[in-house]
Amino acid sequence: MTASTGASSVRGRASGREKGRNLFGYTLLAPQMIGFTAVGVVAIVWVIWLSVHDVNVLAGTQEFIGLENYSRILTDPSMITVLPNTFFFVCVLSIAGTIIALLLALLLDQALRGINIFRSIIFIPALVTMVAWALVWSFIVQPDGLLDALLGAVGIDGPPWLRGGWLTLVVFALIQLTKNVGINVMILLGALQAVPHELVEAGRIDGAGPPRILRSVVIPQISPAILMVFMLTVVGSFKVFEVVMLLTEGGPGVQSSVLAFEVYKQGFLLNDIGYASALAVLLFVLILLLTAAIWQARKRVVFHEND
Amino acid sequence: MRRRSFLADVGLAALTTGLAGCSSGFTRNRPEGTGITLRMTMWSSDPGQLAVFDEIADEFTADHDAVTIIEFESLTLDQLDMVLTTGMTADDAPDLTWLPVESSLEYMDAGALLDARPVLSSTAGYDLDDLVPDLQEPWRRGDAQYGVPFSTGPFIMYFNKDLYAEAGVKSPAELLAEDDWTWEAFRQTSKQLTEATGLPGYVVNDFEFQNWTRLLPIMNAYDASPWDEDATRCTADSPEMREALGVFHTMVFEDGSSPVPGQQVDFWGGQAGATSAFLGASSLLEGATFDWDIVPTPGGPAGDVQAVGQSAIVALAAGKNHDAALEFLAFLTNRENARRISEFFPPARESLLNAEVLAESSGLLTAPDLEPIVESITRRGRIFPVAPNGARVANALDSSFDEFVYRPDADLDEALPKVCHAIDPVLSA
């Protein structure tokens, strides 16, 4: 009886302490949640509301038009180019970006003298802003720029890199990829260095060669980090914007435009806030759906996720 | 414990600094008091021009107790629409702004501008009749006047005399003297200059293949316009436009005498033979390391029609201080202040629109230099064509020119109908 009373009073103290700890935790979270609610949730709801209105900013009028802005997306001829361009970046940047980051991380995970210099070189672009990075690249790929000069030195006439078509999209993907690969490499490098040595050692004793160890030991161990990098690049590649704006403004026509840039163009350059909001909602839904699909797929591809 | 209190101190200090930083970031730096603060946006950051506007603002606030401060916010012309519409949406629109004539109809149709006529008429000594009526037309509707032009100027051809001398090619001034100053003759001499020097003969200033109005000197010389007089039907596929753009296309993609899209060339730094730009750009030649001169832009089959750009100062309906804004507008554009502003921008006042007055205020250009410019404004000028749906039409036109016309392999007979296909729906919207 005494023992039981003692146990319940210990439980009571523990639960009180737990409540206090939870309260402390929520208090720490509060600024972030308030900020997210004010800037995120309110903005999302407002954009959805604007997307069902015809907004004339100059006249200060808003007229409810239902789903007209959404049906306009289906008939807008520029979407035939803009949406495939957007998905091109999503596919290339997420798949190639993750594979290249993984290969570089494996390469840099060596105990060699001076390896930190190479790690720094890969990481440096991540430290500059995307705007600065795009401007540097504009000097490289403009007509008679650095790239044309290098090609000219070996007798090759450089093509017009920024005049639309697949070439411009590839240039944009390269600019975006080189900018962000450093962060992804660091995430994966951190995961690689956390792989328990005894597991690798055990594999080696069992007679596995390096490729087999990589496939059966290392990759499963770092799979959560790979998934995170993949998800970050998927979300990031939907938001390719600065490079489009600074290098081609989406042109010629809309040949190098993407959804994020069209939102900006319609809203801020053409004063069509309603249509821009509908495009923004579409972008939001696409990111949400893809992220949810990847999150669901994690159970199959990520080690221990089924446990 | 000591460590914890140290961390807490650091945290508190960081928080205080952060809040102090935020507080200055979230509030405008204005003195205490109940006076009115007027805000005006403009697309100039030239120190000389800003100084003149600041002086005028100081004189206005000295005479008007209610207005304590006038802020000028500098931006670039391509940011203007975005800044104004964002400000309107956020209920933080400026009270006044410079506005290009291309936007006049769109803003007036939307009711975004205040009628300045009652204030201008009742301001003592304003002399409303001195405003040249033809040049006010884009801003007038019935008896209402929605803006007062402060800059009405044609494109001028600036050329690098040293480069022409070096190339041994007839300069624009010589072609003009020989009465052979046409776009076709200019194309030939530009090509010769490029062949001799390796530098572009002609670069369109402030164009970058994204601003169709910069091609109006060529279009006007061939009597071409992207739309008809009512701005309801596309005429970009007319034979006149075909000829006009044919000359430009040849210079860029066949002769190599004008930069291709994306290529950066700076006339003001001595990297090109000639450029067409507004009078205000002459300040870029201060301290130029080469000898230069100006002439009107070349003529063509339609004669010597000069493309005249115009900008006005307008008071916005979304601003918060209507009366004070209109009073300041009247003060800024009265005869005395219009004369001061004419140092940089050709005025739209009869009494000031002569070469002597302009030369007196301009340090760089002489009266004989300016005579043809004044003539262009008053007799041979054609103000930019305006469409009601300005921003969308301009975007559709720039975008379709870029996609179909500014290509090395473009066949203009096929490309120009595609341009019309792109802008017709926007024109008729």
XYZ file of C-alpha atoms in Angstrom:
736
model
C 0.000 0.000 0.000
C 2.758 2.325 1.040
C 4.736 1.191 -1.937
C 1.799 1.775 -4.250
C 1.183 5.288 -2.848
C 4.861 5.974 -3.274
C 4.770 4.792 -6.891
C 1.715 6.908 -7.690
C 3.289 9.998 -6.121
C 6.448 9.376 -8.186
C 4.253 9.008 -11.296
C 2.443 12.229 -10.323
C 5.740 14.058 -9.941
C 6.953 12.603 -13.229
C 3.767 13.583 -15.049
C 3.929 17.085 -13.569
C 7.513 17.372 -14.706
C 6.477 16.087 -18.139
C 3.738 18.703 -18.399
C 6.205 21.409 -17.443
C 8.656 20.118 -20.023
C 5.947 20.063 -22.681
C 4.913 23.593 -21.798
C 8.546 24.683 -22.050
C 8.802 22.952 -25.429
C 5.634 24.604 -26.742
C 6.879 27.960 -25.499
C 10.083 27.493 -27.466
C 8.054 26.511 -30.523
C 5.591 29.378 -30.160
C 7.543 32.130 -31.978
C 8.109 29.819 -34.937
C 4.462 28.691 -34.996
C 3.149 32.260 -34.662
C 5.464 33.331 -37.462
C 4.407 30.388 -39.632
C 0.728 31.106 -38.995
C 1.058 34.813 -39.715
C 3.304 34.539 -42.766
C 2.443 31.068 -44.032
C -1.137 30.070 -43.264
C -2.667 33.543 -43.602
C -0.814 34.111 -46.868
C -1.902 30.736 -48.276
C -5.546 31.337 -47.405
C -5.363 34.858 -48.832
C -3.807 33.627 -52.084
C -6.555 30.995 -52.437
C -9.144 33.727 -51.875
C -7.482 36.005 -54.464
C -7.346 33.143 -56.969
C -11.150 33.115 -57.277
C -11.303 36.860 -57.903
C -10.552 39.183 -60.798
C -8.319 41.766 -59.130
C -7.658 45.169 -60.682
C -5.037 46.743 -58.450
C -5.005 50.081 -60.260
C -8.755 50.487 -59.921
C -8.789 48.904 -56.456
C -11.565 46.446 -57.420
C -12.050 42.719 -56.776
C -14.776 40.738 -58.493
C -15.632 37.136 -57.607
C -15.264 34.946 -60.710
C -15.249 31.448 -59.244
C -12.865 29.019 -60.910
C -12.344 31.109 -64.052
C -8.677 31.749 -63.268
C -8.127 27.998 -62.911
C -9.848 27.199 -66.204
C -7.655 29.884 -67.801
C -4.603 27.840 -66.818
C -5.952 24.982 -68.953
C -6.389 27.210 -72.004
C -3.306 29.421 -71.573
C -1.011 28.514 -74.536
C 2.105 29.478 -72.586
C 1.416 26.658 -70.093
C 2.219 24.141 -72.845
C 5.819 25.303 -72.493
C 5.952 26.479 -68.883
C 4.699 23.290 -67.197
C 7.043 20.887 -69.062
C 9.940 23.283 -68.323
C 9.020 23.188 -64.636
C 8.906 19.394 -64.586
C 12.173 19.241 -66.508
C 13.871 21.097 -63.660
C 12.159 18.950 -61.045
C 13.312 15.717 -62.687
C 16.813 16.807 -63.639
C 17.648 18.716 -60.475
C 16.229 16.168 -58.049
C 17.522 12.976 -59.684
C 20.807 14.256 -61.149
C 21.305 16.575 -58.162
C 20.986 13.735 -55.653
C 23.145 11.299 -57.641
C 25.902 13.861 -58.238
C 25.816 14.936 -54.580
C 26.095 11.290 -53.501
C 29.007 10.587 -55.846
C 30.827 13.718 -54.716
C 30.176 12.865 -51.062
C 31.629 9.371 -51.571
C 34.624 10.908 -53.314
C 35.174 13.433 -50.556
C 34.747 10.856 -47.792
C 38.393 9.879 -48.027
C 41.069 10.372 -45.431
C 43.475 12.087 -47.797
C 45.796 14.988 -47.154
C 44.227 18.254 -48.369
C 40.737 16.749 -48.796
C 39.271 19.736 -46.921
C 40.353 22.014 -49.761
C 38.203 20.019 -52.185
C 35.310 19.951 -49.706
C 35.532 23.753 -49.420
C 35.622 24.218 -53.196
C 32.426 22.197 -53.586
C 30.750 24.103 -50.733
C 31.749 27.681 -51.692
C 28.875 28.272 -54.221
C 26.384 27.447 -51.450
C 27.688 30.440 -49.504
C 26.935 33.054 -52.170
C 23.412 34.195 -52.986
C 21.638 32.772 -56.025
C 21.495 36.269 -57.534
C 25.282 36.678 -57.355
C 25.761 33.154 -58.709
C 23.420 33.814 -61.654
C 25.158 37.108 -62.452
C 28.565 35.408 -62.481
C 27.159 32.827 -64.887
C 25.628 35.535 -67.076
C 29.173 36.768 -67.820
C 30.196 33.231 -68.659
C 27.343 32.324 -71.028
C 26.505 35.673 -72.665
C 27.406 36.057 -76.369
C 31.180 36.619 -76.614
C 31.412 35.725 -72.924
C 33.982 33.553 -71.181
C 32.583 30.255 -72.455
C 32.479 31.468 -76.069
C 36.029 32.757 -75.715
C 37.246 29.368 -74.409
C 35.469 27.505 -77.195
C 36.737 30.027 -79.720
C 40.312 29.281 -78.608
C 39.876 25.727 -79.847
C 38.097 26.796 -83.012
C 34.493 26.144 -81.939
C 31.715 28.698 -82.439
C 29.676 28.693 -79.229
C 25.912 28.315 -79.711
C 23.520 30.965 -78.359
C 23.300 29.546 -74.841
C 20.404 31.685 -73.645
C 18.185 31.890 -76.715
C 15.695 29.229 -75.683
C 15.165 25.556 -76.381
C 16.627 22.636 -74.456
C 20.105 24.197 -74.426
C 18.982 27.125 -72.255
C 17.161 24.756 -69.880
C 20.305 22.630 -69.564
C 22.399 25.757 -68.846
C 19.890 26.804 -66.157
C 19.920 23.315 -64.633
C 23.720 23.379 -64.533
C 23.769 26.810 -62.852
C 21.197 25.715 -60.284
C 22.867 22.374 -59.664
C 26.372 23.760 -59.126
C 24.949 26.304 -56.696
C 23.145 23.831 -54.458
C 25.208 20.679 -54.716
C 27.570 21.788 -51.920
C 24.894 21.715 -49.210
C 23.646 18.298 -50.338
C 27.195 16.958 -50.383
C 27.691 18.179 -46.809
C 24.456 16.497 -45.628
C 25.457 13.212 -47.261
C 29.066 13.502 -46.100
C 27.816 13.900 -42.535
C 25.659 10.789 -42.945
C 28.538 8.820 -44.489
C 30.817 9.668 -41.591
C 28.166 8.467 -39.152
C 28.024 4.964 -40.675
C 29.302 2.620 -37.901
C 32.786 1.329 -38.723
C 32.003 -2.074 -37.241
C 29.280 -2.648 -39.866
C 31.696 -1.893 -42.702
C 34.335 -4.002 -40.992
C 31.889 -6.903 -40.547
C 31.008 -6.736 -44.258
C 34.673 -6.776 -45.175
C 35.308 -9.821 -42.938
C 32.367 -11.556 -44.621
C 34.219 -11.127 -47.913
C 32.277 -8.198 -49.448
C 34.187 -5.952 -51.834
C 33.812 -2.127 -51.832
C 30.861 -2.056 -54.328
C 28.956 -4.621 -52.277
C 29.692 -2.775 -49.022
C 28.468 0.449 -50.630
C 25.274 -1.187 -51.915
C 24.422 -3.360 -48.913
C 25.848 -1.469 -45.959
C 26.553 2.206 -46.671
C 23.579 3.164 -48.877
C 20.955 1.599 -46.546
C 22.596 3.313 -43.581
C 22.504 6.765 -45.203
C 19.152 6.283 -46.952
C 17.296 8.719 -44.620
C 19.815 11.426 -45.575
C 19.429 10.558 -49.275
C 15.659 10.842 -48.949
C 15.981 14.200 -47.229
C 18.326 15.523 -49.935
C 15.975 14.236 -52.630
C 12.955 15.867 -51.029
C 14.760 19.176 -50.525
C 15.874 19.251 -54.158
C 12.364 18.390 -55.398
C 10.859 21.283 -53.442
C 13.769 23.581 -54.370
C 13.555 22.765 -58.074
C 9.911 23.870 -58.211
C 11.123 27.245 -57.033
C 13.756 27.904 -59.720
C 13.311 31.640 -60.217
C 16.334 33.922 -59.888
C 18.287 32.358 -62.716
C 15.283 32.662 -65.079
C 14.602 36.240 -64.096
C 18.188 37.456 -64.314
C 19.324 35.613 -67.434
C 16.364 35.490 -69.845
C 13.220 36.790 -68.103
C 11.643 33.574 -69.323
C 12.284 34.369 -72.982
C 12.378 34.196 -75.893
C 8.585 34.152 -75.528
C 8.129 31.771 -72.614
C 10.656 29.226 -73.872
C 12.782 29.332 -70.722
C 10.047 30.214 -68.248
C 8.900 28.154 -65.270
C 5.824 28.221 -63.057
C 7.442 30.256 -60.261
C 8.512 32.943 -62.744
C 5.060 33.029 -64.370
C 3.521 33.708 -60.946
C 5.838 36.708 -60.567
C 5.271 37.911 -64.146
C 1.484 37.713 -64.048
C 1.240 39.227 -60.572
C 3.861 41.925 -60.538
C 4.583 42.792 -64.175
C 1.120 42.364 -65.714
C -0.970 43.319 -62.665
C -3.063 40.148 -62.981
C -3.078 39.222 -59.298
C -6.029 36.805 -59.590
C -4.424 34.656 -62.287
C -1.028 34.821 -60.559
C -2.689 33.553 -57.374
C -4.283 30.634 -59.249
C -0.833 29.723 -60.632
C 0.632 30.004 -57.128
C -2.041 27.646 -55.779
C -1.229 25.193 -58.583
C 2.464 25.370 -57.670
C 1.627 24.829 -53.992
C -0.568 21.805 -54.753
C 2.067 20.258 -57.039
C 4.773 20.591 -54.375
C 2.428 19.260 -51.707
C 1.391 16.220 -53.763
C 4.917 15.318 -54.796
C 6.273 15.724 -51.272
C 3.442 13.581 -49.903
C 4.129 10.878 -52.518
C 7.834 10.812 -51.688
C 7.034 10.704 -47.963
C 4.742 7.729 -48.514
C 7.368 5.977 -50.636
C 9.977 6.318 -47.886
C 8.784 3.112 -46.157
C 9.929 1.102 -49.146
C 13.237 2.770 -49.801
C 14.489 3.985 -46.448
C 16.239 1.588 -44.087
C 14.396 0.910 -40.767
C 11.358 2.983 -41.810
C 9.145 -0.138 -41.663
C 10.193 -1.042 -38.128
C 25.244 29.212 -13.319
C 27.687 31.875 -14.343
C 27.698 30.409 -17.858
C 23.896 30.415 -17.951
C 23.678 34.047 -16.901
C 26.357 34.949 -19.445
C 24.321 33.234 -22.180
C 21.173 34.984 -20.995
C 22.977 38.334 -21.171
C 24.198 37.582 -24.671
C 20.663 36.533 -25.662
C 19.160 39.679 -24.185
C 21.721 41.859 -25.928
C 21.074 40.097 -29.248
C 17.318 40.447 -28.797
C 17.601 44.146 -27.974
C 19.884 44.757 -30.959
C 17.558 42.755 -33.188
C 14.483 44.620 -32.060
C 16.270 47.938 -32.450
C 17.300 46.901 -35.957
C 13.783 45.770 -36.771
C 12.197 48.895 -35.434
C 14.199 51.055 -37.829
C 13.434 48.583 -40.616
C 9.702 48.554 -40.117
C 9.111 52.264 -39.661
C 10.092 55.027 -42.009
C 12.664 57.385 -40.604
C 10.473 60.419 -40.094
C 10.608 63.203 -37.541
C 8.005 63.396 -34.814
C 4.987 65.571 -35.503
C 1.708 65.685 -37.295
C 2.897 67.200 -40.584
C 2.206 65.530 -43.919
C 4.919 63.445 -45.536
C 4.596 63.307 -49.319
C 6.221 60.472 -51.254
C 7.077 60.504 -54.928
C 8.623 57.761 -57.062
C 10.906 58.513 -59.991
C 13.180 56.474 -62.228
C 16.265 58.585 -61.846
C 19.179 58.237 -59.488
C 21.225 60.962 -61.178
C 22.589 63.117 -58.309
C 22.147 66.324 -60.319
C 18.495 65.578 -61.091
C 17.772 64.524 -57.511
C 19.388 67.714 -56.201
C 17.069 69.868 -58.340
C 13.984 67.996 -57.101
C 15.228 68.218 -53.504
C 15.705 71.994 -53.814
C 12.201 72.423 -55.217
C 10.807 70.224 -52.420
C 12.609 72.301 -49.763
C 11.133 75.501 -51.166
C 7.663 73.932 -51.173
C 7.856 72.738 -47.556
C 9.180 76.151 -46.477
C 6.009 77.741 -47.893
C 3.556 75.031 -46.828
C 3.434 74.409 -43.085
C 1.202 71.373 -43.450
C 3.825 69.416 -45.440
C 6.919 68.716 -43.383
C 8.766 66.278 -45.581
C 8.896 65.218 -49.232
C 10.607 61.915 -49.984
C 11.823 60.982 -53.455
C 12.163 57.259 -54.064
C 14.449 56.289 -56.946
C 13.849 53.128 -58.924
C 14.257 51.913 -62.479
C 11.547 52.370 -65.079
C 10.954 48.632 -65.401
C 10.294 48.421 -61.641
C 7.755 51.246 -61.650
C 4.548 49.293 -62.278
C 5.520 46.647 -59.754
C 6.364 49.183 -57.041
C 3.165 51.151 -57.627
C 0.824 48.160 -57.713
C 2.489 46.542 -54.690
C 2.199 49.839 -52.817
C -1.481 50.126 -53.792
C -2.199 46.570 -52.640
C -0.456 47.199 -49.330
C -2.270 50.547 -48.888
C 1.136 52.215 -48.972
C 1.112 53.860 -52.405
C 3.216 56.979 -53.009
C 1.350 60.278 -53.403
C 2.958 61.216 -56.695
C 5.003 59.516 -59.369
C 6.634 59.957 -62.731
C 4.599 57.996 -65.276
C 5.559 57.214 -68.907
C 3.016 58.043 -71.588
C 2.782 54.320 -72.469
C 0.969 53.785 -69.145
C -1.256 56.872 -69.345
C -4.416 55.241 -70.751
C -4.262 52.215 -68.469
C -3.938 54.349 -65.336
C -6.567 56.879 -66.428
C -9.060 54.162 -67.401
C -8.642 52.537 -63.996
C -9.276 55.824 -62.208
C -5.840 55.599 -60.597
C -4.920 59.250 -61.251
C -6.238 62.455 -59.705
C -7.576 65.275 -61.859
C -5.102 68.132 -61.400
C -7.004 70.692 -63.464
C -8.902 72.426 -60.601
C -5.708 72.931 -58.587
C -3.630 74.002 -61.611
C -6.292 76.544 -62.636
C -6.586 77.995 -59.158
C -2.829 78.194 -58.457
C -1.724 81.815 -58.774
C 0.784 82.406 -61.580
C 0.642 78.810 -62.873
C -0.129 79.920 -66.464
C -2.034 76.860 -67.658
C -2.204 78.251 -71.191
C 1.566 78.070 -71.458
C 1.351 74.244 -71.543
C 1.548 73.235 -75.224
C -1.930 71.770 -75.903
C -0.787 69.062 -78.361
C 1.731 67.769 -75.862
C -0.871 67.595 -73.076
C -3.300 65.520 -75.112
C -2.316 62.081 -73.774
C -3.043 63.286 -70.232
C -6.311 65.145 -70.872
C -9.807 63.733 -70.996
C -12.510 66.345 -71.485
C -11.742 69.143 -69.064
C -9.753 66.913 -66.745
C -5.953 66.841 -66.707
C -4.506 63.717 -65.094
C -0.832 64.607 -65.256
C 1.583 67.322 -66.308
C 4.398 66.280 -68.675
C 7.828 67.211 -67.379
C 9.766 65.499 -70.136
C 8.827 65.468 -73.805
C 11.793 64.508 -75.892
C 12.615 62.713 -79.091
C 15.198 60.012 -79.487
C 18.471 61.566 -80.597
C 21.292 59.850 -82.445
C 24.519 60.222 -80.456
C 27.644 59.247 -82.353
C 31.319 58.729 -81.593
C 33.208 61.112 -83.908
C 36.561 59.505 -83.124
C 35.397 56.059 -84.233
C 33.947 57.385 -87.492
C 37.206 59.264 -88.174
C 39.255 56.165 -87.357
C 37.146 54.033 -89.699
C 37.212 56.663 -92.468
C 33.443 56.367 -92.847
C 30.914 59.150 -93.458
C 29.564 60.204 -90.079
C 25.854 60.773 -89.406
C 26.509 64.543 -89.463
C 28.048 64.256 -92.925
C 25.141 62.132 -94.181
C 22.742 64.734 -92.769
C 24.659 67.524 -94.507
C 24.462 65.592 -97.783
C 20.717 65.161 -97.270
C 21.192 61.406 -97.243
C 20.345 60.789 -93.594
C 18.162 57.689 -93.911
C 18.130 54.371 -92.045
C 19.327 52.599 -95.147
C 22.340 54.944 -95.532
C 23.031 54.655 -91.808
C 22.908 50.867 -92.069
C 25.579 50.981 -94.792
C 27.925 53.281 -92.865
C 27.410 51.271 -89.661
C 28.422 48.132 -91.508
C 31.512 49.861 -92.878
C 32.426 51.106 -89.408
C 32.080 47.623 -87.949
C 34.225 46.133 -90.716
C 36.904 48.774 -90.138
C 36.997 48.824 -86.342
C 35.482 45.524 -85.222
C 33.087 47.460 -82.989
C 29.298 47.647 -83.449
C 28.227 50.579 -85.612
C 24.904 51.013 -83.802
C 23.512 49.975 -80.461
C 19.938 50.708 -79.386
C 20.206 52.290 -75.954
C 18.268 50.792 -73.040
C 16.798 48.109 -75.306
C 18.247 44.651 -74.698
C 15.593 43.188 -77.017
C 12.980 43.702 -74.293
C 11.719 47.232 -74.934
C 10.027 47.639 -78.324
C 9.533 51.418 -77.923
C 13.288 51.855 -78.486
C 12.729 50.752 -82.095
C 10.177 53.498 -82.742
C 12.699 55.750 -84.556
C 13.007 53.043 -87.260
C 9.285 52.221 -87.216
C 8.251 55.873 -87.559
C 10.656 56.437 -90.447
C 8.774 53.698 -92.317
C 5.333 54.751 -91.014
C 4.994 51.491 -89.122
C 3.139 51.026 -85.859
C 2.286 47.867 -83.930
C -1.398 48.824 -83.772
C -3.888 51.112 -85.500
C -4.926 54.565 -84.275
C -7.727 53.215 -82.085
C -5.365 50.651 -80.570
C -7.868 47.901 -81.288
C -6.193 46.037 -84.177
C -2.639 44.793 -84.649
C -0.747 46.299 -87.591
C 2.610 44.714 -86.773
C 2.284 42.530 -89.875
C 2.022 45.496 -92.256
C 4.483 45.891 -95.177
C 5.796 49.060 -93.463
C 6.687 47.126 -90.312
C 8.224 44.403 -92.471
C 10.552 46.980 -94.049
C 11.383 48.756 -90.805
C 12.216 45.616 -88.863
C 13.983 44.253 -91.954
C 16.576 47.040 -91.665
C 17.114 46.352 -87.964
C 17.197 42.586 -88.439
C 19.814 42.929 -91.186
C 22.007 45.129 -88.991
C 21.902 42.608 -86.133
C 22.007 39.255 -87.850
C 23.502 39.827 -91.308
C 25.768 42.870 -91.151
C 26.842 42.226 -87.555
C 26.820 45.992 -87.053
C 24.491 45.857 -84.039
C 24.777 43.572 -80.983
C 22.922 40.241 -80.931
C 20.506 39.459 -78.051
C 22.378 39.112 -74.781
C 25.528 40.866 -75.984
C 26.522 43.783 -73.737
C 27.817 46.898 -75.528
C 28.245 50.319 -73.934
C 28.188 53.271 -76.332
C 28.871 55.676 -73.448
C 32.138 53.897 -72.741
C 33.226 54.228 -76.387
C 32.382 50.681 -77.521
C 30.019 51.545 -80.413
C 29.736 53.984 -83.301
C 26.294 55.392 -82.517
C 23.260 55.007 -80.294
C 19.728 56.367 -80.235
C 18.726 57.660 -76.794
C 16.830 60.455 -75.076
C 18.236 63.906 -74.325
C 18.520 63.044 -70.608
C 21.140 60.413 -71.476
C 23.564 63.183 -72.523
C 24.669 63.400 -68.876
C 26.300 59.981 -69.384
C 28.748 61.689 -71.717
C 30.129 63.947 -69.018
C 33.825 63.097 -68.867
C 33.630 60.963 -72.025
C 37.050 60.045 -73.346
C 36.000 60.442 -76.978
C 34.685 63.241 -79.163
C 30.946 62.995 -79.828
C 28.069 64.811 -81.508
C 24.289 64.526 -81.880
C 21.883 64.568 -84.828
C 18.171 63.689 -85.172
C 17.440 60.025 -85.849
C 17.502 59.070 -89.576
C 14.500 59.395 -91.846
C 12.939 56.915 -94.224
C 10.140 56.555 -96.761
C 7.769 58.344 -94.356
C 10.112 61.334 -94.069
C 11.799 62.729 -90.962
C 9.287 61.617 -88.353
C 10.843 61.689 -84.909
C 9.692 59.350 -82.132
C 8.926 61.432 -79.077
C 8.749 59.910 -75.638
C 6.900 61.599 -72.833
C 6.633 61.329 -69.092
C 4.393 63.212 -66.726
C 4.187 63.832 -63.022
C 0.883 62.470 -61.721
C -0.870 62.367 -58.360
C -2.191 58.922 -57.445
C -5.725 58.335 -56.229
C -4.333 55.629 -53.923
C -2.107 58.201 -52.179
C -3.225 59.450 -48.784
C -2.691 63.213 -49.176
C -4.618 64.268 -52.273
C -4.714 68.027 -51.695
C -1.061 68.327 -50.691
C 0.000 66.063 -53.600
C -1.878 68.181 -56.144
C -0.475 71.396 -54.678
C 3.039 69.987 -54.927
C 2.338 68.845 -58.497
C 1.308 72.409 -59.376
C 4.433 73.779 -57.679
C 6.766 71.300 -59.413
C 5.426 72.092 -62.865
C 5.000 75.864 -62.601
C 7.000 77.889 -65.072
C 9.957 78.601 -62.783
C 10.427 75.002 -61.692
C 9.728 73.620 -65.166
C 12.648 75.778 -66.299
C 14.906 74.221 -63.647
C 13.817 70.695 -64.572
C 14.395 71.495 -68.256
C 18.117 71.294 -67.505
C 17.631 67.554 -67.891
C 14.330 67.019 -69.679
C 12.769 68.898 -72.627
C 9.743 70.775 -71.260
C 6.193 70.934 -72.590
C 5.767 74.686 -71.947
C 5.599 77.062 -74.902
C 7.754 79.670 -73.170
C 10.556 77.191 -72.453
C 10.464 75.091 -75.579
C 13.255 76.806 -77.472
C 16.883 75.948 -78.083
C 18.241 78.975 -76.202
C 16.493 78.128 -72.927
C 17.455 74.465 -73.184
C 21.084 75.322 -74.005
C 21.250 77.739 -71.093
C 20.264 75.050 -68.631
C 22.202 72.212 -70.271
C 25.921 72.338 -69.669
C 26.765 69.908 -72.456
C 24.686 70.876 -75.471
C 24.670 74.167 -77.393
C 21.721 76.016 -78.966
C 22.622 74.878 -82.515
C 22.830 71.297 -81.189
C 19.401 71.618 -79.664
C 17.617 73.399 -82.511
C 16.740 70.162 -84.375
C 15.567 68.584 -81.119
C 13.144 71.406 -80.423
C 11.935 71.191 -84.013
C 11.375 67.469 -83.578
C 9.230 68.050 -80.515
C 7.164 70.857 -81.970
C 6.868 69.987 -85.666
C 8.139 66.569 -86.691
C 7.530 64.584 -83.542
C 5.134 61.707 -82.994
C 4.473 60.756 -79.388
C 4.727 57.031 -78.565
C 1.594 55.043 -79.482
C -0.472 54.133 -76.436
C -2.719 51.103 -75.866
C -5.365 50.933 -73.136
C -4.031 47.714 -71.700
C -0.468 49.067 -71.668
C 1.481 46.573 -69.547
C -0.058 43.424 -71.086
C 0.206 44.663 -74.679
C 3.830 45.715 -74.218
C 4.643 42.348 -72.673
C 2.933 40.429 -75.470
C 4.687 42.546 -78.104
C 8.156 42.321 -76.536
C 7.736 38.630 -75.899
C 6.566 37.769 -79.422
C 9.178 39.988 -81.127
C 11.793 38.211 -79.031
C 10.479 34.776 -79.908
C 9.749 35.206 -83.619
C 11.650 38.246 -84.944
C 14.945 38.555 -83.050
C 16.302 35.298 -84.451
C 19.017 34.873 -87.070
C 16.819 32.626 -89.218
C 13.600 34.664 -88.847
C 11.520 35.075 -92.001
C 9.679 38.309 -91.265
C 6.815 37.448 -93.630
C 6.050 34.469 -91.420
C 7.142 35.961 -88.105
C 5.105 39.183 -88.070
C 1.659 37.515 -88.428
C 2.641 35.409 -85.393
C 3.350 38.641 -83.515
C -0.145 39.864 -84.377
C -1.573 36.530 -83.319
C 0.010 37.102 -79.905
C -1.029 40.715 -79.343
C -4.472 40.828 -81.005
C -6.267 39.048 -78.131
C -4.652 41.393 -75.601
C -5.494 44.501 -77.653
C -9.130 43.513 -77.947
C -9.459 42.400 -74.302
